[in-house]
Amino acid sequence: MHNERDAIELTFQDKDKQLAARIANTLVQVIDSVNQQLTLENRRNVLGLYQQRYLFLNAEFERSRQQLLRARRRYGIYGLEQQSRYLAREIIKVETDLRIAEGSGASASKVAGLRRALRGLTEADQGNVINLENYTQGVDSLNLFTSRMTDLQDRLVKARGEYETADVALKGKLSSLYLVQKAYPATKKSKPVRWLIVVGSVFLTLALSVMVITLLELWRRSNRRPAAPLGA
């Protein structure tokens, strides 16, 4: 029954109060088991969706990681900040040496060597793995792939946590009911109600008394009929 506290109350009455309490608690467990069976298929479907999402994000993360590795090899970029400082330092150094060599009247071979070194640092077709042209072209691609991987990694961690939580909930068979209080043996009998028996007995006795008195009164009146007068 629905009680005044907006909860469902389950009771069981028996002459043995210990048995009554055990049966009431067992009935709650049976109801909980039925509820779990009714929602089991839905929870399995939800778990399957979590698993599919996790597998999809895992595959996307791996694909993005491979794309990032290919981009690093293509553009020769393995550390944006470190290579940026290296290129700036080397280009300034080689270009300074070139200008000094040209101004000091150095040999043509030395000047040509410095020019080749400068082109190697700035142009992609000169054979240098680390060069300014590839670095400039690859920065945007690497930033895009890195941001994509960071986003996928966060989503992947969240999806894995949701999948593990749903899996534990399904295997753990968490209760579908919020139990307010277990059933305990009654401290006093709920039936029969003694005061009701007493009141009923009083009224019954009163009614029987009235009936008996009424019958006696009728019987007395019938015995008091006047005798017929004697003829003269």
XYZ file of N, CA, C and O in Angstrom, residues 33-206:
696
model
N 14.145 -8.567 -7.694
C 14.638 -9.473 -8.727
C 13.812 -9.360 -9.997
O 14.359 -9.353 -11.113
N 12.496 -9.258 -9.848
C 11.618 -9.117 -11.019
C 11.922 -7.810 -11.748
O 12.006 -7.768 -12.983
N 12.104 -6.736 -10.987
C 12.440 -5.444 -11.604
C 13.750 -5.527 -12.380
O 13.879 -4.977 -13.479
N 14.740 -6.188 -11.786
C 16.034 -6.310 -12.457
C 15.914 -7.120 -13.740
O 16.552 -6.790 -14.754
N 15.121 -8.168 -13.713
C 14.932 -8.967 -14.922
C 14.245 -8.166 -16.021
O 14.552 -8.312 -17.211
N 13.297 -7.294 -15.620
C 12.584 -6.482 -16.600
C 13.514 -5.464 -17.269
O 13.336 -5.124 -18.447
N 14.485 -4.950 -16.519
C 15.394 -3.922 -17.056
C 16.734 -4.501 -17.520
O 17.582 -3.743 -17.991
N 16.926 -5.809 -17.364
C 18.219 -6.407 -17.686
C 18.561 -6.235 -19.163
O 19.692 -5.870 -19.514
N 17.605 -6.487 -20.041
C 17.870 -6.390 -21.468
C 18.214 -4.958 -21.862
O 19.121 -4.719 -22.671
N 17.487 -3.993 -21.283
C 17.784 -2.589 -21.585
C 19.181 -2.208 -21.110
O 19.913 -1.483 -21.804
N 19.557 -2.687 -19.928
C 20.896 -2.365 -19.415
C 21.983 -3.010 -20.273
O 23.058 -2.431 -20.470
N 21.703 -4.195 -20.798
C 22.667 -4.825 -21.707
C 22.802 -4.025 -22.992
O 23.910 -3.882 -23.534
N 21.685 -3.515 -23.486
C 21.747 -2.686 -24.692
C 22.549 -1.414 -24.446
O 23.331 -0.983 -25.301
N 22.330 -0.806 -23.265
C 23.085 0.398 -22.921
C 24.573 0.086 -22.821
O 25.426 0.855 -23.301
N 24.902 -1.059 -22.215
C 26.307 -1.459 -22.116
C 26.914 -1.656 -23.503
O 28.068 -1.270 -23.757
N 26.133 -2.247 -24.421
C 26.616 -2.429 -25.789
C 26.882 -1.099 -26.488
O 27.868 -0.962 -27.228
N 26.026 -0.107 -26.229
C 26.237 1.214 -26.820
C 27.505 1.866 -26.280
O 28.278 2.477 -27.030
N 27.717 1.739 -24.966
C 28.942 2.277 -24.373
C 30.182 1.607 -24.965
O 31.195 2.266 -25.234
N 30.076 0.287 -25.162
C 31.217 -0.444 -25.725
C 31.492 -0.008 -27.161
O 32.652 0.186 -27.556
N 30.445 0.133 -27.950
C 30.624 0.572 -29.341
C 31.242 1.966 -29.405
O 32.127 2.222 -30.235
N 30.796 2.842 -28.532
C 31.348 4.197 -28.523
C 32.822 4.175 -28.131
O 33.644 4.883 -28.732
N 33.152 3.361 -27.142
C 34.554 3.266 -26.717
C 35.429 2.707 -27.843
O 36.510 3.242 -28.126
N 34.960 1.645 -28.501
C 35.738 1.044 -29.593
C 35.902 2.011 -30.761
O 36.969 2.088 -31.379
N 34.851 2.769 -31.058
C 34.928 3.746 -32.143
C 35.957 4.828 -31.820
O 36.805 5.181 -32.664
N 35.886 5.382 -30.592
C 36.833 6.427 -30.216
C 38.263 5.892 -30.159
O 39.214 6.604 -30.508
N 38.416 4.648 -29.733
C 39.743 4.047 -29.678
C 40.330 3.910 -31.089
O 41.517 4.190 -31.311
N 39.484 3.489 -32.028
C 39.945 3.364 -33.415
C 40.279 4.735 -34.000
O 41.284 4.891 -34.719
N 39.443 5.749 -33.709
C 39.711 7.093 -34.203
C 40.998 7.661 -33.598
O 41.771 8.345 -34.278
N 41.217 7.377 -32.329
C 42.431 7.863 -31.676
C 43.672 7.244 -32.311
O 44.660 7.938 -32.577
N 43.622 5.946 -32.572
C 44.759 5.271 -33.190
C 45.000 5.786 -34.609
O 46.155 5.970 -35.034
N 43.902 6.039 -35.354
C 44.042 6.558 -36.712
C 44.671 7.955 -36.703
O 45.558 8.263 -37.511
N 44.228 8.791 -35.761
C 44.796 10.137 -35.659
C 46.260 10.087 -35.229
O 47.078 10.901 -35.682
N 46.600 9.143 -34.390
C 47.989 9.001 -33.953
C 48.893 8.614 -35.127
O 50.004 9.143 -35.279
N 48.409 7.707 -35.977
C 49.184 7.321 -37.153
C 49.326 8.495 -38.129
O 50.387 8.686 -38.739
N 48.257 9.284 -38.274
C 48.335 10.455 -39.141
C 49.350 11.459 -38.608
O 50.097 12.073 -39.385
N 49.382 11.623 -37.294
C 50.346 12.538 -36.695
C 51.776 12.056 -36.916
O 52.673 12.850 -37.251
N 52.006 10.749 -36.780
C 53.346 10.200 -37.006
C 53.776 10.376 -38.456
O 54.933 10.718 -38.743
N 52.838 10.145 -39.393
C 53.170 10.329 -40.815
C 53.482 11.790 -41.122
O 54.386 12.096 -41.912
N 52.732 12.696 -40.496
C 52.983 14.119 -40.717
C 54.339 14.524 -40.154
O 55.069 15.329 -40.768
N 54.715 13.968 -39.014
C 56.036 14.283 -38.438
C 57.155 13.809 -39.372
O 58.149 14.528 -39.586
N 57.001 12.582 -39.913
C 58.032 12.068 -40.817
C 58.083 12.864 -42.125
O 59.153 13.110 -42.672
N 56.908 13.262 -42.605
C 56.856 13.983 -43.882
C 57.522 15.350 -43.771
O 58.306 15.746 -44.655
N 57.197 16.061 -42.667
C 57.726 17.419 -42.531
C 58.983 17.482 -41.675
O 59.577 18.554 -41.536
N 59.380 16.350 -41.120
C 60.599 16.333 -40.314
C 60.474 17.113 -39.022
O 61.456 17.709 -38.566
N 59.294 17.140 -38.453
C 59.056 17.900 -37.222
C 58.755 16.919 -36.093
O 57.760 16.189 -36.138
N 59.578 16.911 -35.077
C 59.379 16.016 -33.931
C 59.267 16.786 -32.614
O 58.955 16.206 -31.585
N 59.553 18.066 -32.676
C 59.389 18.916 -31.505
C 59.244 20.348 -31.958
O 60.221 20.975 -32.400
N 58.033 20.870 -31.921
C 57.780 22.189 -32.495
C 58.631 23.274 -31.839
O 59.304 24.053 -32.514
N 58.628 23.321 -30.545
C 59.332 24.388 -29.847
C 60.844 24.250 -30.005
O 61.556 25.232 -30.289
N 61.350 23.001 -29.853
C 62.794 22.788 -29.946
C 63.315 23.084 -31.353
O 64.358 23.732 -31.543
N 62.582 22.596 -32.371
C 63.049 22.807 -33.740
C 62.913 24.262 -34.167
O 63.689 24.750 -34.982
N 61.912 24.925 -33.649
C 61.776 26.342 -33.965
C 62.983 27.130 -33.467
O 63.545 27.964 -34.201
N 63.402 26.846 -32.228
C 64.593 27.528 -31.695
C 65.849 27.137 -32.485
O 66.714 27.988 -32.763
N 65.959 25.841 -32.849
C 67.133 25.370 -33.593
C 67.242 26.053 -34.953
O 68.320 26.547 -35.345
N 66.103 26.088 -35.697
C 66.131 26.703 -37.025
C 66.476 28.180 -36.940
O 67.278 28.693 -37.731
N 65.845 28.873 -36.016
C 66.123 30.306 -35.894
C 67.595 30.546 -35.573
O 68.241 31.431 -36.189
N 68.147 29.761 -34.676
C 69.545 29.943 -34.286
C 70.495 29.622 -35.440
O 71.433 30.385 -35.735
N 70.236 28.475 -36.116
C 71.137 28.057 -37.194
C 71.052 28.975 -38.400
O 72.079 29.288 -39.031
N 69.843 29.396 -38.746
C 69.706 30.295 -39.902
C 70.417 31.622 -39.639
O 71.133 32.156 -40.510
N 70.238 32.169 -38.458
C 70.906 33.434 -38.122
C 72.427 33.259 -38.144
O 73.172 34.105 -38.678
N 72.900 32.131 -37.607
C 74.342 31.893 -37.542
C 74.946 31.741 -38.940
O 75.970 32.365 -39.283
N 74.304 30.886 -39.781
C 74.845 30.640 -41.123
C 74.771 31.902 -41.964
O 75.714 32.237 -42.723
N 73.655 32.615 -41.864
C 73.528 33.834 -42.656
C 74.548 34.887 -42.196
O 75.125 35.610 -43.033
N 74.805 34.973 -40.922
C 75.821 35.911 -40.431
C 77.204 35.537 -40.948
O 77.982 36.403 -41.404
N 77.520 34.233 -40.883
C 78.818 33.774 -41.394
C 78.949 34.058 -42.888
O 80.046 34.399 -43.386
N 77.829 33.891 -43.626
C 77.859 34.140 -45.064
C 78.150 35.608 -45.350
O 78.972 35.934 -46.234
N 77.496 36.471 -44.640
C 77.705 37.904 -44.869
C 79.141 38.302 -44.496
O 79.777 39.121 -45.186
N 79.638 37.731 -43.419
C 81.017 38.026 -43.030
C 81.989 37.526 -44.094
O 82.968 38.209 -44.461
N 81.743 36.317 -44.584
C 82.627 35.739 -45.606
C 82.603 36.571 -46.877
O 83.644 36.800 -47.521
N 81.399 36.999 -47.285
C 81.298 37.812 -48.492
C 81.989 39.160 -48.309
O 82.633 39.686 -49.234
N 81.853 39.715 -47.115
C 82.447 41.033 -46.882
C 83.952 40.987 -46.676
O 84.651 41.982 -46.939
N 84.452 39.876 -46.226
C 85.885 39.778 -45.933
C 86.692 39.257 -47.113
O 87.912 39.083 -47.005
N 85.988 38.934 -48.198
C 86.684 38.436 -49.375
C 87.161 37.011 -49.219
O 88.242 36.652 -49.705
N 86.377 36.198 -48.562
C 86.734 34.792 -48.376
C 86.700 34.078 -49.709
O 86.185 34.575 -50.718
N 87.221 32.877 -49.717
C 87.283 32.092 -50.940
C 85.885 31.787 -51.448
O 84.912 31.734 -50.690
N 85.803 31.572 -52.764
C 84.510 31.290 -53.389
C 83.922 29.977 -52.887
O 82.711 29.840 -52.743
N 84.788 29.005 -52.627
C 84.282 27.714 -52.141
C 83.636 27.849 -50.765
O 82.614 27.227 -50.467
N 84.222 28.683 -49.918
C 83.652 28.882 -48.586
C 82.311 29.599 -48.663
O 81.342 29.221 -47.987
N 82.268 30.634 -49.519
C 81.009 31.373 -49.686
C 79.931 30.462 -50.254
O 78.773 30.474 -49.828
N 80.316 29.642 -51.275
C 79.341 28.714 -51.875
C 78.860 27.697 -50.854
O 77.670 27.322 -50.821
N 79.770 27.232 -49.999
C 79.376 26.267 -48.969
C 78.388 26.862 -47.976
O 77.420 26.201 -47.568
N 78.640 28.107 -47.592
C 77.709 28.766 -46.662
C 76.355 29.006 -47.319
O 75.307 28.892 -46.664
N 76.350 29.314 -48.596
C 75.076 29.510 -49.294
C 74.288 28.198 -49.390
O 73.069 28.181 -49.233
N 75.001 27.100 -49.675
C 74.327 25.793 -49.709
C 73.766 25.447 -48.329
O 72.659 24.908 -48.199
N 74.547 25.737 -47.290
C 74.075 25.462 -45.934
C 72.833 26.285 -45.606
O 71.885 25.795 -44.980
N 72.810 27.535 -46.061
C 71.645 28.388 -45.801
C 70.419 27.893 -46.561
O 69.305 27.864 -46.016
N 70.643 27.492 -47.860
C 69.514 26.937 -48.612
C 69.022 25.636 -47.996
O 67.826 25.347 -47.996
N 69.949 24.849 -47.472
C 69.534 23.602 -46.824
C 68.678 23.836 -45.599
O 67.788 23.037 -45.284
N 68.919 24.928 -44.921
C 68.125 25.249 -43.731
C 66.785 25.898 -44.073
O 65.840 25.853 -43.267
N 66.671 26.464 -45.261
C 65.454 27.209 -45.609
C 64.604 26.539 -46.677
O 63.387 26.756 -46.732
N 65.185 25.715 -47.518
C 64.436 25.119 -48.628
C 64.291 23.608 -48.437
O 65.233 22.940 -47.994
N 63.114 23.083 -48.833
C 62.821 21.668 -48.608
C 63.532 20.753 -49.592
O 63.808 19.592 -49.282
N 63.835 21.228 -50.815
C 64.406 20.359 -51.842
C 65.926 20.253 -51.762
O 66.558 19.678 -52.660
N 66.534 20.771 -50.699
C 67.977 20.718 -50.567
C 68.468 19.488 -49.795
O 69.661 19.284 -49.658
N 67.526 18.680 -49.278
C 67.918 17.427 -48.642
C 67.979 17.442 -47.127
O 68.089 16.385 -46.500
N 67.924 18.625 -46.521
C 67.940 18.673 -45.058
C 66.619 18.168 -44.479
O 65.535 18.554 -44.943
N 66.698 17.308 -43.464
C 65.477 16.810 -42.808
C 64.762 17.950 -42.100
O 63.530 18.085 -42.157
N 65.535 18.757 -41.398
C 64.964 19.893 -40.686
C 65.242 21.150 -41.496
O 66.406 21.548 -41.665
N 64.183 21.772 -42.014
C 64.329 22.986 -42.798
C 63.110 23.873 -42.570
O 62.040 23.411 -42.171
N 63.303 25.153 -42.866
C 62.266 26.139 -42.562
C 61.015 25.948 -43.408
O 59.895 26.127 -42.926
N 61.169 25.553 -44.673
C 60.010 25.397 -45.551
C 59.091 24.284 -45.059
O 57.873 24.466 -44.938
N 59.678 23.115 -44.798
C 58.860 22.007 -44.277
C 58.274 22.332 -42.899
O 57.143 21.957 -42.597
N 59.061 23.011 -42.108
C 58.588 23.363 -40.775
C 57.365 24.281 -40.864
O 56.359 24.072 -40.168
N 57.444 25.261 -41.740
C 56.323 26.199 -41.888
C 55.077 25.489 -42.411
O 53.954 25.742 -41.968
N 55.283 24.607 -43.398
C 54.141 23.875 -43.955
C 53.543 22.892 -42.944
O 52.331 22.654 -42.939
N 54.390 22.303 -42.125
C 53.904 21.253 -41.239
C 53.336 21.715 -39.925
O 52.639 20.946 -39.242
N 53.620 22.977 -39.536
C 53.150 23.450 -38.225
C 51.630 23.368 -38.115
O 51.080 22.863 -37.125
N 50.918 23.869 -39.112
C 49.455 23.875 -39.058
C 48.893 22.453 -39.003
O 47.964 22.169 -38.234
N 49.461 21.566 -39.836
C 48.973 20.177 -39.839
C 49.225 19.504 -38.504
O 48.351 18.820 -37.954
N 50.416 19.699 -37.952
C 50.734 19.068 -36.672
C 49.870 19.634 -35.544
O 49.419 18.886 -34.667
N 49.622 20.930 -35.550
C 48.748 21.522 -34.527
C 47.330 20.957 -34.636
O 46.673 20.683 -33.621
N 46.852 20.774 -35.873
C 45.520 20.222 -36.079
C 45.438 18.782 -35.569
O 44.509 18.419 -34.837
N 46.418 17.959 -35.943
C 46.415 16.563 -35.507
C 46.596 16.445 -33.995
O 45.984 15.586 -33.353
N 47.424 17.310 -33.436
C 47.645 17.271 -31.992
C 46.370 17.637 -31.229
O 46.009 16.996 -30.243
N 45.676 18.675 -31.703
C 44.412 19.073 -31.059
C 43.371 17.964 -31.189
O 42.624 17.673 -30.242
N 43.337 17.341 -32.372
C 42.409 16.229 -32.596
C 42.705 15.071 -31.654
O 41.796 14.494 -31.053
N 43.957 14.748 -31.477
C 44.324 13.644 -30.583
C 44.008 13.966 -29.126
O 43.543 13.104 -28.379
N 44.242 15.207 -28.721
C 43.932 15.603 -27.344
C 42.438 15.482 -27.073
O 42.013 14.970 -26.021
N 41.621 15.947 -28.029
C 40.167 15.846 -27.876
C 39.717 14.385 -27.830
O 38.905 13.998 -26.987
N 40.261 13.571 -28.736
C 39.899 12.151 -28.762
C 40.349 11.437 -27.496
O 39.652 10.557 -26.982
N 41.510 11.816 -26.979
C 42.007 11.176 -25.760
C 41.084 11.465 -24.574
O 40.763 10.562 -23.795
N 40.632 12.714 -24.449
C 39.709 13.062 -23.358
C 38.391 12.303 -23.493
O 37.864 11.761 -22.514
N 37.861 12.261 -24.709
C 36.604 11.544 -24.938
C 36.776 10.046 -24.737
O 35.858 9.363 -24.255
N 37.947 9.527 -25.114
C 38.206 8.101 -24.962
C 38.271 7.712 -23.491
O 37.708 6.689 -23.074
N 38.934 8.521 -22.674
C 39.021 8.247 -21.236
C 37.627 8.286 -20.607
O 37.267 7.427 -19.787
N 36.821 9.280 -20.991
C 35.456 9.382 -20.456
C 34.604 8.194 -20.887
O 33.853 7.622 -20.077
N 34.710 7.800 -22.158
C 33.926 6.669 -22.667
C 34.325 5.375 -21.972
O 33.466 4.526 -21.662
N 35.606 5.181 -21.729
C 36.054 3.980 -21.034
C 35.508 3.944 -19.599
O 35.086 2.899 -19.122
N 35.528 5.105 -18.928
C 34.979 5.157 -17.576
C 33.490 4.844 -17.548
O 33.021 4.103 -16.672
N 32.736 5.369 -18.511
C 31.294 5.096 -18.572
C 31.026 3.622 -18.863
O 30.115 3.018 -18.293
N 31.838 3.042 -19.759
C 31.664 1.622 -20.077
C 31.967 0.748 -18.859
O 31.211 -0.187 -18.550
N 33.041 1.042 -18.155
C 33.400 0.249 -16.975
C 32.343 0.388 -15.883
O 32.012 -0.592 -15.207
N 31.808 1.598 -15.706
C 30.762 1.807 -14.703
C 29.509 0.998 -15.040
O 28.910 0.347 -14.176
N 29.101 1.041 -16.315
C 27.917 0.280 -16.737
C 28.154 -1.221 -16.619
O 27.247 -1.975 -16.240
N 29.371 -1.662 -16.926
C 29.691 -3.087 -16.828
C 29.644 -3.558 -15.374
O 29.093 -4.623 -15.071
N 30.197 -2.759 -14.470
C 30.159 -3.115 -13.044
C 28.719 -3.129 -12.529
O 28.323 -4.012 -11.764
N 27.927 -2.147 -12.964
C 26.527 -2.087 -12.529
C 25.748 -3.301 -13.015
O 24.907 -3.840 -12.289
N 26.031 -3.744 -14.237
C 25.318 -4.898 -14.778
C 25.725 -6.179 -14.062
O 24.879 -7.014 -13.728
N 27.027 -6.340 -13.820
C 27.508 -7.553 -13.162
C 27.224 -7.541 -11.663
O 27.054 -8.595 -11.056
N 27.203 -6.352 -11.073
C 26.993 -6.267 -9.639
C 25.556 -6.433 -9.207
O 25.274 -6.603 -8.018
N 24.616 -6.363 -10.145
C 23.196 -6.515 -9.834
C 22.770 -5.559 -8.721
O 22.319 -5.965 -7.645
N 22.941 -4.273 -8.980
C 22.544 -3.275 -8.002
C 21.030 -3.291 -7.831
O 20.279 -3.528 -8.760
N 20.602 -3.022 -6.607
C 19.179 -3.069 -6.300
C 18.428 -2.007 -7.089
O 18.908 -0.878 -7.264
N 17.257 -2.367 -7.582
C 16.399 -1.415 -8.293
C 15.468 -0.681 -7.350
O 14.714 0.196 -7.778
N 15.509 -1.040 -6.069
C 14.629 -0.436 -5.067
C 15.452 0.348 -4.055
O 16.596 -0.014 -3.752
N 14.860 1.406 -3.546
C 15.466 2.136 -2.440
C 14.741 1.694 -1.170
O 13.584 2.034 -0.947
N 15.437 0.893 -0.371
C 14.818 0.305 0.811
C 14.865 1.307 1.956
O 15.951 1.671 2.436
N 13.704 1.769 2.385
C 13.637 2.721 3.502
C 13.940 2.029 4.815
O 14.741 2.499 5.623
N 13.329 0.855 5.026
C 13.538 0.120 6.276
C 13.182 -1.344 6.054
O 12.201 -1.665 5.387
N 14.013 -2.212 6.597
C 13.709 -3.637 6.527
C 12.526 -3.973 7.429
O 12.209 -3.234 8.357
N 11.897 -5.096 7.141
C 10.792 -5.557 7.977
C 11.343 -6.209 9.245
O 12.252 -7.037 9.184
N 10.791 -5.822 10.392
C 11.183 -6.386 11.675
C 9.959 -7.026 12.330
O 8.820 -6.638 12.045
N 10.165 -8.012 13.215
C 9.024 -8.622 13.905
C 8.219 -7.573 14.660
O 8.777 -6.658 15.276
N 6.905 -7.687 14.570
C 6.025 -6.718 15.226
C 6.173 -6.790 16.743
O 6.350 -7.867 17.319
N 6.114 -5.627 17.382
C 6.216 -5.576 18.845
C 4.875 -5.880 19.520
O 4.847 -6.234 20.696
N 3.792 -5.718 18.779
C 2.469 -6.054 19.337
C 1.607 -6.605 18.211
O 1.865 -6.358 17.027
N 0.607 -7.337 18.586
C -0.264 -7.953 17.589
C -1.091 -6.899 16.884
O -1.605 -5.976 17.492
N -1.186 -7.065 15.581
C -2.049 -6.167 14.819
C -3.466 -6.708 14.713
O -4.408 -5.950 14.502
N -3.626 -8.008 14.857
C -4.936 -8.661 14.849
C -4.930 -9.783 15.879
O -3.911 -10.451 16.046
N -6.034 -10.012 16.561
C -7.246 -9.201 16.577
C -7.064 -7.930 17.396
O -6.251 -7.881 18.295
N -7.893 -6.921 17.093
C -7.841 -5.651 17.820
C -8.659 -5.804 19.094
O -9.880 -5.982 19.048
N -8.012 -5.737 20.228
C -8.672 -6.056 21.495
C -9.763 -5.058 21.851
O -10.845 -5.451 22.302
N -9.477 -3.770 21.647
C -10.497 -2.794 22.046
C -11.748 -2.935 21.188
O -12.875 -2.719 21.650
N -11.558 -3.361 19.921
C -12.716 -3.566 19.060
C -13.530 -4.770 19.539
O -14.768 -4.753 19.501
N -12.810 -5.802 19.975
C -13.517 -6.976 20.501
C -14.303 -6.609 21.749
O -15.471 -7.023 21.939
N -13.683 -5.818 22.610
C -14.363 -5.425 23.849
C -15.598 -4.598 23.536
O -16.698 -4.836 24.079
N -15.463 -3.606 22.654
C -16.599 -2.760 22.308
C -17.695 -3.573 21.639
O -18.895 -3.422 21.931
N -17.287 -4.475 20.750
C -18.281 -5.321 20.091
C -19.005 -6.221 21.070
O -20.226 -6.437 20.957
N -18.264 -6.741 22.046
C -18.893 -7.606 23.049
C -19.908 -6.832 23.881
O -20.998 -7.345 24.210
N -19.560 -5.590 24.229
C -20.486 -4.762 25.017
C -21.767 -4.502 24.255
O -22.880 -4.660 24.784
N -21.609 -4.111 22.988
C -22.797 -3.839 22.184
C -23.629 -5.098 21.958
O -24.864 -5.056 21.973
N -22.966 -6.217 21.752
C -23.689 -7.467 21.555
C -24.449 -7.860 22.820
O -25.618 -8.282 22.753
N -23.781 -7.705 23.963
C -24.462 -8.021 25.235
C -25.651 -7.113 25.462
O -26.724 -7.551 25.901
N -25.467 -5.815 25.161
C -26.569 -4.867 25.329
C -27.747 -5.215 24.429
O -28.913 -5.189 24.856
